[in-house]
mmCIF file of C-alpha atoms and ligand atoms in Angstrom:
data_model
loop_
_atom_site.group_PDB
_atom_site.id
_atom_site.type_symbol
_atom_site.label_atom_id
_atom_site.label_comp_id
_atom_site.label_asym_id
_atom_site.label_seq_id
_atom_site.Cartn_x
_atom_site.Cartn_y
_atom_site.Cartn_z
ATOM 1 C CA MET A 1 143.111 99.490 75.046
ATOM 2 C CA LEU A 2 145.128 100.127 78.138
ATOM 3 C CA ILE A 3 148.744 99.138 77.883
ATOM 4 C CA LYS A 4 151.438 99.192 80.480
ATOM 5 C CA ARG A 5 153.859 102.077 80.019
ATOM 6 C CA PRO A 6 157.640 101.511 79.895
ATOM 7 C CA PRO A 7 159.397 101.172 83.246
ATOM 8 C CA ASP A 8 159.967 104.395 85.108
ATOM 9 C CA ILE A 9 163.519 104.410 86.344
ATOM 10 C CA SER A 10 163.675 107.671 88.239
ATOM 11 C CA SER A 11 165.148 106.446 91.501
ATOM 12 C CA SER A 12 166.151 109.664 93.220
ATOM 13 C CA GLU A 13 162.874 110.230 95.009
ATOM 14 C CA ILE A 14 162.111 108.943 98.465
ATOM 15 C CA THR A 15 158.664 108.174 97.104
ATOM 16 C CA GLU A 16 160.240 105.279 95.217
ATOM 17 C CA GLU A 17 160.997 103.458 98.487
ATOM 18 C CA GLY A 18 157.748 101.553 98.555
ATOM 19 C CA VAL A 19 158.151 100.569 94.947
ATOM 20 C CA TYR A 20 161.642 99.253 95.614
ATOM 21 C CA HIS A 21 160.303 97.007 98.372
ATOM 22 C CA GLN A 22 157.473 95.911 96.166
ATOM 23 C CA ARG A 23 159.860 94.971 93.363
ATOM 24 C CA ARG A 24 162.109 93.122 95.748
ATOM 25 C CA LYS A 25 159.167 91.211 97.164
ATOM 26 C CA PHE A 26 158.023 90.296 93.673
ATOM 27 C CA LEU A 27 161.518 89.111 92.854
ATOM 28 C CA GLN A 28 161.703 86.974 95.995
ATOM 29 C CA GLN A 29 158.305 85.453 95.316
ATOM 30 C CA SER A 30 159.246 84.738 91.722
ATOM 31 C CA LEU A 31 162.482 83.087 92.763
ATOM 32 C CA ALA A 32 160.613 81.037 95.317
ATOM 33 C CA LEU A 33 158.332 79.869 92.530
ATOM 34 C CA GLY A 34 161.417 78.784 90.587
ATOM 35 C CA LEU A 35 160.940 81.259 87.801
ATOM 36 C CA GLY A 36 164.624 82.248 88.086
ATOM 37 C CA ALA A 37 166.189 83.144 84.747
ATOM 38 C CA GLY A 38 164.842 85.974 82.654
ATOM 39 C CA ILE A 39 162.954 87.417 85.587
ATOM 40 C CA ALA A 40 164.438 90.902 85.225
ATOM 41 C CA ALA A 41 162.546 91.403 81.996
ATOM 42 C CA HIS A 42 159.295 90.698 83.762
ATOM 43 C CA LEU A 43 159.687 92.885 86.812
ATOM 44 C CA PRO A 44 156.627 95.046 87.272
ATOM 45 C CA ASP A 45 157.274 98.649 86.355
ATOM 46 C CA ALA A 46 157.369 101.304 89.025
ATOM 47 C CA HIS A 47 153.614 101.640 89.226
ATOM 48 C CA ALA A 48 152.076 98.353 88.275
ATOM 49 C CA GLY A 49 151.553 95.181 90.163
ATOM 50 C CA TYR A 50 148.602 95.792 92.484
ATOM 51 C CA GLY A 51 146.237 93.598 90.566
ATOM 52 C CA GLY A 52 144.292 96.148 88.565
ATOM 53 C CA GLU A 53 144.498 96.953 84.884
ATOM 54 C CA ALA A 54 147.610 99.039 84.135
ATOM 55 C CA LEU A 55 147.232 102.456 82.511
ATOM 56 C CA THR A 56 149.445 104.268 80.027
ATOM 57 C CA PHE A 57 150.459 107.756 81.133
ATOM 58 C CA THR A 58 153.216 110.316 81.386
ATOM 59 C CA THR A 59 154.549 111.750 84.642
ATOM 60 C CA PRO A 60 154.963 115.514 84.301
ATOM 61 C CA ASP A 61 157.642 116.931 86.591
ATOM 62 C CA ALA A 62 155.256 119.632 87.771
ATOM 63 C CA TYR A 63 153.159 117.020 89.529
ATOM 64 C CA ARG A 64 155.903 114.885 91.059
ATOM 65 C CA LEU A 65 155.374 115.823 94.698
ATOM 66 C CA ASN A 66 158.537 114.852 96.529
ATOM 67 C CA VAL A 67 156.939 113.482 99.677
ATOM 68 C CA GLU A 68 156.260 109.925 100.719
ATOM 69 C CA LYS A 69 153.162 108.422 99.185
ATOM 70 C CA THR A 70 150.494 106.803 101.320
ATOM 71 C CA ALA A 71 150.572 103.018 101.089
ATOM 72 C CA TYR A 72 148.403 101.597 98.299
ATOM 73 C CA LYS A 73 146.657 99.428 100.836
ATOM 74 C CA ASP A 74 145.580 102.415 102.940
ATOM 75 C CA VAL A 75 144.499 104.402 99.883
ATOM 76 C CA THR A 76 142.262 101.539 98.789
ATOM 77 C CA THR A 77 140.880 100.244 102.081
ATOM 78 C CA TYR A 78 140.154 103.448 104.024
ATOM 79 C CA ASN A 79 137.494 105.188 101.956
ATOM 80 C CA ASN A 80 134.543 107.474 102.301
ATOM 81 C CA PHE A 81 131.885 106.273 99.872
ATOM 82 C CA TYR A 82 128.454 106.635 101.454
ATOM 83 C CA GLU A 83 126.726 104.894 98.553
ATOM 84 C CA PHE A 84 128.250 101.712 99.990
ATOM 85 C CA SER A 85 128.490 102.468 103.686
ATOM 86 C CA THR A 86 129.244 105.154 106.224
ATOM 87 C CA SER A 87 132.076 102.954 107.522
ATOM 88 C CA LYS A 88 135.443 103.723 105.957
ATOM 89 C CA TYR A 89 136.520 100.100 105.916
ATOM 90 C CA ALA A 90 133.400 98.739 104.208
ATOM 91 C CA PRO A 91 133.634 100.174 100.659
ATOM 92 C CA ALA A 92 136.682 98.039 99.814
ATOM 93 C CA ARG A 93 134.673 94.929 100.692
ATOM 94 C CA LYS A 94 131.386 96.025 99.159
ATOM 95 C CA ALA A 95 132.335 97.921 96.014
ATOM 96 C CA HIS A 96 132.386 94.848 93.761
ATOM 97 C CA THR A 97 128.675 95.438 93.054
ATOM 98 C CA LEU A 98 129.488 98.588 91.059
ATOM 99 C CA ARG A 99 129.629 97.915 87.300
ATOM 100 C CA THR A 100 131.960 100.379 85.611
ATOM 101 C CA ARG A 101 131.221 99.321 82.000
ATOM 102 C CA PRO A 102 129.326 100.365 80.047
ATOM 103 C CA TRP A 103 129.573 103.875 81.525
ATOM 104 C CA SER A 104 128.729 107.261 80.139
ATOM 105 C CA ILE A 105 128.610 110.844 81.320
ATOM 106 C CA ARG A 106 125.841 113.244 80.341
ATOM 107 C CA VAL A 107 127.033 116.817 79.886
ATOM 108 C CA GLU A 108 124.292 119.444 79.761
ATOM 109 C CA GLY A 109 123.216 122.937 80.740
ATOM 110 C CA GLU A 110 124.813 126.191 79.647
ATOM 111 C CA CYS A 111 126.948 124.938 76.781
ATOM 112 C CA ALA A 112 126.835 124.978 72.979
ATOM 113 C CA LYS A 113 127.480 121.251 72.549
ATOM 114 C CA PRO A 114 125.745 119.199 75.209
ATOM 115 C CA GLY A 115 125.929 115.436 74.847
ATOM 116 C CA VAL A 116 126.533 112.025 76.292
ATOM 117 C CA VAL A 117 130.100 110.764 76.234
ATOM 118 C CA ASP A 118 131.165 107.176 76.647
ATOM 119 C CA ILE A 119 133.983 106.498 79.104
ATOM 120 C CA GLU A 120 135.971 104.654 76.405
ATOM 121 C CA ASP A 121 135.883 107.748 74.207
ATOM 122 C CA VAL A 122 136.878 109.937 77.132
ATOM 123 C CA LEU A 123 139.889 107.669 77.713
ATOM 124 C CA LYS A 124 140.827 107.745 74.028
ATOM 125 C CA ARG A 125 140.535 111.505 73.805
ATOM 126 C CA HIS A 126 142.611 112.559 76.794
ATOM 127 C CA ALA A 127 146.276 111.772 77.382
ATOM 128 C CA LEU A 128 146.677 110.528 80.934
ATOM 129 C CA GLU A 129 149.098 111.997 83.440
ATOM 130 C CA GLU A 130 150.247 110.783 86.800
ATOM 131 C CA ARG A 131 149.914 113.457 89.458
ATOM 132 C CA ILE A 132 150.889 113.044 93.059
ATOM 133 C CA TYR A 133 148.471 115.125 95.111
ATOM 134 C CA ARG A 134 147.976 115.745 98.790
ATOM 135 C CA PHE A 135 144.448 114.740 99.689
ATOM 136 C CA ARG A 136 142.853 115.926 102.916
ATOM 137 C CA CYS A 137 139.567 114.937 104.484
ATOM 138 C CA VAL A 138 137.654 117.461 106.590
ATOM 139 C CA GLU A 139 137.732 114.911 109.432
ATOM 140 C CA GLY A 140 141.441 115.576 109.899
ATOM 141 C CA TRP A 141 143.259 112.772 108.095
ATOM 142 C CA SER A 142 145.242 113.081 104.925
ATOM 143 C CA MET A 143 146.972 110.986 102.287
ATOM 144 C CA VAL A 144 149.386 111.485 99.400
ATOM 145 C CA ILE A 145 148.104 109.708 96.333
ATOM 146 C CA PRO A 146 149.551 109.171 92.852
ATOM 147 C CA TRP A 147 146.420 109.730 90.768
ATOM 148 C CA VAL A 148 146.188 109.124 87.032
ATOM 149 C CA GLY A 149 143.912 111.334 84.978
ATOM 150 C CA PHE A 150 143.628 114.544 82.980
ATOM 151 C CA SER A 151 142.635 118.143 83.658
ATOM 152 C CA LEU A 152 138.877 118.566 83.899
ATOM 153 C CA SER A 153 139.271 121.757 81.831
ATOM 154 C CA GLU A 154 140.384 119.677 78.818
ATOM 155 C CA MET A 155 137.143 117.767 78.937
ATOM 156 C CA LEU A 156 134.858 120.725 79.684
ATOM 157 C CA LYS A 157 136.173 122.839 76.793
ATOM 158 C CA GLN A 158 134.930 120.373 74.225
ATOM 159 C CA PHE A 159 131.295 121.093 75.220
ATOM 160 C CA GLU A 160 131.792 124.841 74.721
ATOM 161 C CA PRO A 161 130.363 126.344 77.892
ATOM 162 C CA THR A 162 128.546 129.664 77.309
ATOM 163 C CA SER A 163 129.136 132.917 79.188
ATOM 164 C CA ARG A 164 126.240 131.962 81.478
ATOM 165 C CA ALA A 165 128.158 128.919 82.720
ATOM 166 C CA LYS A 166 129.270 130.367 86.049
ATOM 167 C CA TYR A 167 129.347 127.045 87.911
ATOM 168 C CA VAL A 168 129.678 123.348 87.162
ATOM 169 C CA MET A 169 127.553 120.712 88.884
ATOM 170 C CA PHE A 170 128.487 117.023 89.175
ATOM 171 C CA GLU A 171 126.411 113.946 89.993
ATOM 172 C CA THR A 172 127.185 110.385 91.008
ATOM 173 C CA LEU A 173 125.233 107.431 89.610
ATOM 174 C CA VAL A 174 122.026 106.443 91.397
ATOM 175 C CA ASP A 175 121.345 102.702 91.365
ATOM 176 C CA PRO A 176 120.534 100.980 94.656
ATOM 177 C CA GLU A 177 121.308 97.609 93.063
ATOM 178 C CA GLN A 178 124.901 98.686 92.581
ATOM 179 C CA PHE A 179 125.096 101.059 95.539
ATOM 180 C CA PRO A 180 123.287 99.167 98.321
ATOM 181 C CA ASN A 181 123.393 102.052 100.793
ATOM 182 C CA GLN A 182 121.224 104.108 98.415
ATOM 183 C CA LYS A 183 118.325 102.000 99.684
ATOM 184 C CA GLY A 184 118.630 104.111 102.815
ATOM 185 C CA ARG A 185 118.524 107.868 103.138
ATOM 186 C CA VAL A 186 121.768 108.680 104.900
ATOM 187 C CA LEU A 187 122.330 111.319 102.202
ATOM 188 C CA ASP A 188 120.047 112.887 99.625
ATOM 189 C CA TRP A 189 120.929 110.888 96.464
ATOM 190 C CA PRO A 190 122.341 111.502 93.966
ATOM 191 C CA TYR A 191 125.540 112.690 95.585
ATOM 192 C CA GLN A 192 126.106 116.131 94.072
ATOM 193 C CA GLU A 193 128.987 118.554 94.046
ATOM 194 C CA GLY A 194 129.771 121.868 92.463
ATOM 195 C CA LEU A 195 132.678 124.101 91.523
ATOM 196 C CA ARG A 196 132.855 127.672 90.319
ATOM 197 C CA ILE A 197 133.788 127.655 86.624
ATOM 198 C CA ASP A 198 137.263 129.093 87.252
ATOM 199 C CA GLU A 199 137.914 126.409 89.887
ATOM 200 C CA ALA A 200 136.748 123.751 87.436
ATOM 201 C CA MET A 201 139.011 125.196 84.719
ATOM 202 C CA ASN A 202 142.088 125.396 86.938
ATOM 203 C CA PRO A 203 144.635 122.906 85.569
ATOM 204 C CA LEU A 204 145.051 121.290 89.010
ATOM 205 C CA THR A 205 141.453 120.060 88.954
ATOM 206 C CA LEU A 206 141.739 116.460 87.892
ATOM 207 C CA MET A 207 139.388 113.915 86.385
ATOM 208 C CA ALA A 208 140.959 110.784 87.813
ATOM 209 C CA VAL A 209 140.579 107.367 86.211
ATOM 210 C CA GLY A 210 143.373 105.630 88.071
ATOM 211 C CA LEU A 211 145.759 105.569 90.989
ATOM 212 C CA TYR A 212 149.120 103.913 91.521
ATOM 213 C CA GLY A 213 149.331 103.332 87.774
ATOM 214 C CA GLU A 214 146.185 101.233 87.526
ATOM 215 C CA VAL A 215 142.502 101.832 86.858
ATOM 216 C CA LEU A 216 140.641 103.163 89.887
ATOM 217 C CA PRO A 217 139.482 100.504 92.298
ATOM 218 C CA ASN A 218 135.685 100.780 92.597
ATOM 219 C CA GLN A 219 135.880 102.016 96.177
ATOM 220 C CA ASN A 220 137.972 104.987 95.042
ATOM 221 C CA GLY A 221 135.300 106.183 92.635
ATOM 222 C CA ALA A 222 135.601 104.144 89.451
ATOM 223 C CA PRO A 223 135.442 104.599 86.579
ATOM 224 C CA ILE A 224 135.917 108.365 86.808
ATOM 225 C CA ARG A 225 135.973 110.834 89.699
ATOM 226 C CA LEU A 226 136.992 114.348 90.491
ATOM 227 C CA VAL A 227 140.074 115.271 92.526
ATOM 228 C CA VAL A 228 140.315 118.873 93.695
ATOM 229 C CA PRO A 229 143.457 118.848 95.825
ATOM 230 C CA TRP A 230 143.066 122.237 97.527
ATOM 231 C CA LYS A 231 139.575 121.376 98.798
ATOM 232 C CA TYR A 232 138.446 118.918 101.434
ATOM 233 C CA GLY A 233 138.034 115.346 100.234
ATOM 234 C CA PHE A 234 134.248 115.409 100.060
ATOM 235 C CA LYS A 235 134.359 117.829 97.086
ATOM 236 C CA SER A 236 136.096 115.105 95.068
ATOM 237 C CA ILE A 237 132.955 113.368 93.856
ATOM 238 C CA LYS A 238 133.152 109.730 92.749
ATOM 239 C CA SER A 239 131.645 107.656 89.930
ATOM 240 C CA ILE A 240 130.397 110.645 87.945
ATOM 241 C CA VAL A 241 127.524 110.246 85.455
ATOM 242 C CA LYS A 242 126.455 113.859 84.984
ATOM 243 C CA ILE A 243 128.085 117.255 84.540
ATOM 244 C CA LYS A 244 125.946 120.351 84.213
ATOM 245 C CA PHE A 245 126.965 123.934 83.453
ATOM 246 C CA VAL A 246 124.775 126.270 85.497
ATOM 247 C CA GLU A 247 124.361 129.982 86.066
ATOM 248 C CA THR A 248 123.714 129.974 89.804
ATOM 249 C CA MET A 249 125.667 128.329 92.606
ATOM 250 C CA PRO A 250 124.543 124.710 92.958
ATOM 251 C CA LYS A 251 123.890 123.163 96.386
ATOM 252 C CA SER A 252 126.115 120.218 97.142
ATOM 253 C CA THR A 253 124.901 117.128 98.958
ATOM 254 C CA TRP A 254 126.870 118.149 102.035
ATOM 255 C CA MET A 255 125.449 121.682 102.038
ATOM 256 C CA LYS A 256 121.982 120.132 101.964
ATOM 257 C CA ALA A 257 122.902 117.735 104.766
ATOM 258 C CA SER A 258 124.240 120.540 106.986
ATOM 259 C CA SER A 259 124.753 124.050 105.628
ATOM 260 C CA ARG A 260 126.236 125.126 108.943
ATOM 261 C CA GLU A 261 129.063 122.604 108.650
ATOM 262 C CA TYR A 262 129.692 122.488 104.919
ATOM 263 C CA GLY A 263 129.990 125.477 102.642
ATOM 264 C CA PHE A 264 130.214 125.593 98.873
ATOM 265 C CA TYR A 265 133.936 126.404 98.747
ATOM 266 C CA SER A 266 135.304 123.952 101.317
ATOM 267 C CA ASN A 267 138.863 125.085 100.702
ATOM 268 C CA VAL A 268 141.450 123.513 102.955
ATOM 269 C CA ASN A 269 142.199 126.331 105.359
ATOM 270 C CA PRO A 270 143.914 125.876 108.752
ATOM 271 C CA GLU A 271 142.411 129.199 109.899
ATOM 272 C CA VAL A 272 138.782 128.215 109.450
ATOM 273 C CA SER A 273 137.632 125.451 111.740
ATOM 274 C CA HIS A 274 134.762 123.091 111.110
ATOM 275 C CA PRO A 275 132.277 123.043 114.043
ATOM 276 C CA ARG A 276 133.386 119.500 114.947
ATOM 277 C CA TRP A 277 137.026 119.412 113.827
ATOM 278 C CA SER A 278 139.844 121.936 114.022
ATOM 279 C CA GLN A 279 141.545 122.207 110.653
ATOM 280 C CA ARG A 280 144.920 123.330 112.019
ATOM 281 C CA ARG A 281 146.571 119.932 112.003
ATOM 282 C CA GLU A 282 146.146 116.651 110.247
ATOM 283 C CA ARG A 283 147.170 113.035 110.620
ATOM 284 C CA ARG A 284 148.780 111.619 107.519
ATOM 285 C CA ILE A 285 147.531 108.037 107.260
ATOM 286 C CA GLY A 286 150.444 105.741 108.122
ATOM 287 C CA GLU A 287 152.151 108.288 110.356
ATOM 288 C CA TRP A 288 152.038 108.649 114.133
ATOM 289 C CA GLY A 289 152.170 112.333 114.912
ATOM 290 C CA LYS A 290 150.223 115.167 113.398
ATOM 291 C CA ARG A 291 151.470 117.721 110.944
ATOM 292 C CA ASP A 292 150.384 121.293 110.287
ATOM 293 C CA THR A 293 147.748 121.694 107.621
ATOM 294 C CA LEU A 294 148.874 123.963 104.818
ATOM 295 C CA MET A 295 146.833 126.822 103.363
ATOM 296 C CA PHE A 296 144.923 125.492 100.360
ATOM 297 C CA ASN A 297 146.474 122.140 101.253
ATOM 298 C CA GLY A 298 149.826 123.366 99.929
ATOM 299 C CA TYR A 299 148.500 124.609 96.586
ATOM 300 C CA ALA A 300 148.273 128.327 97.434
ATOM 301 C CA GLU A 301 150.665 129.275 94.652
ATOM 302 C CA GLN A 302 148.348 127.751 92.065
ATOM 303 C CA VAL A 303 144.935 128.716 93.474
ATOM 304 C CA ALA A 304 145.088 131.566 96.019
ATOM 305 C CA HIS A 305 144.375 134.097 93.249
ATOM 306 C CA LEU A 306 140.942 132.526 92.719
ATOM 307 C CA TYR A 307 139.839 133.822 96.126
ATOM 308 C CA LYS A 308 141.456 137.260 96.128
ATOM 309 C CA GLY A 309 139.382 139.724 98.141
ATOM 310 C CA MET A 310 136.988 137.050 99.430
ATOM 311 C CA ASP A 311 136.326 136.672 103.150
ATOM 312 C CA LEU A 312 137.188 132.993 103.563
ATOM 313 C CA GLN A 313 135.574 132.863 107.021
ATOM 314 C CA LYS A 314 132.297 133.758 105.381
ATOM 315 C CA TYR A 315 132.796 131.809 102.153
ATOM 316 C CA PHE A 316 133.972 128.586 103.800
HETATM 317 N N1 LIG B 1 129.791 109.796 95.364
HETATM 318 C C1 LIG B 1 130.552 110.017 96.452
HETATM 319 N N2 LIG B 1 131.690 110.708 96.314
HETATM 320 C C2 LIG B 1 132.471 110.940 97.399
HETATM 321 C C3 LIG B 1 132.077 110.496 98.695
HETATM 322 C C4 LIG B 1 130.852 109.776 98.799
HETATM 323 O O1 LIG B 1 130.439 109.347 99.879
HETATM 324 N N3 LIG B 1 130.145 109.544 97.648
HETATM 325 N N4 LIG B 1 132.872 110.779 99.800
HETATM 326 C C5 LIG B 1 133.764 111.940 99.684
HETATM 327 C C6 LIG B 1 134.704 112.045 100.804
HETATM 328 S S1 LIG B 1 134.080 112.591 102.290
HETATM 329 C C7 LIG B 1 136.032 111.788 100.673
HETATM 330 S S2 LIG B 1 137.143 112.074 101.929
HETATM 331 C C8 LIG B 1 136.570 111.224 99.395
HETATM 332 C C9 LIG B 1 137.302 109.911 99.662
HETATM 333 O O2 LIG B 1 137.974 109.480 98.503
HETATM 334 P P1 LIG B 1 138.886 108.167 98.577
HETATM 335 O O3 LIG B 1 138.060 107.066 99.099
HETATM 336 O O4 LIG B 1 139.368 107.926 97.169
HETATM 337 O O5 LIG B 1 140.013 108.492 99.507
HETATM 338 O O6 LIG B 1 135.563 110.960 98.419
HETATM 339 C C10 LIG B 1 134.533 111.933 98.356
HETATM 340 N N5 LIG B 1 133.651 111.625 97.247
HETATM 341 MO MO1 LIG B 2 135.956 113.340 103.556
#
């Protein structure tokens, strides 16, 4: 069961601006409907009210990024999800064909306890946290998104990876009935991604099941997707059905599509340009100008040590 958490009344952050307007709008609409008295008790809490099922979670201070969040509407209508379309505006319209229940994830490979886990059990097992992460696409746009989820490491540990588990591979569901664009061959399905085991075990690496306090909209990768905030958006694979511990570096879908353009690491790095897009600057969706892209997308303190001594021009 997913229950709404108690109202969050931290009001000091500029990020609460949008919420304030949302609450005021709700209040005005309610008054217009003549609901009047007792309305205060029914105000949506700081993160609910977008129409999805509300989640219960805590908001650790460590992940309260004090920058303005990208509007919910932009986060949920400007999406890369090639299983639906190569157009960024189409997934929001088309994603209703994805059925997110029942849903399970097969975990296999180099681990002592492989198995199939049901999404409901995953949700019961892991306490959810809200984490506001910068999210940057290789194409040069970025967003700030309040995700809800748990550290991937918490989930992986339970399968007891062996010492041969040097990498982790992820796969998205294949079902052309639910993902109409899988009838074509724009990418080599299933969509696959990979992380080195220490990247996968870094606490920042998130298994997201929600955003803005509610379950993930289908177009954002429901029911469960990866979010790796120091890597370009395409590493954050959606609608995951398989996780495999492997000994050798897996090839991601994008490496297979163009190994010249997409490397395994894909760390956000203003110094290393993509053949078609400079990575020096980025446009935050909803803003006019461009801002400088930060090393590791602003997460250097947490992850730079993972790449110590590596030539990041070579291992891009
Ligand atoms: N299965 C799957 N996962 C995917 C993609 C995709 O096409 N299919 N696109 C990737 C890219 S390029 C980006 S930028 C992000 C977009 O996530 P968002 O729509 O939640 O912003 O998802 C990534 N994960
Ligand atoms: Mo992307």
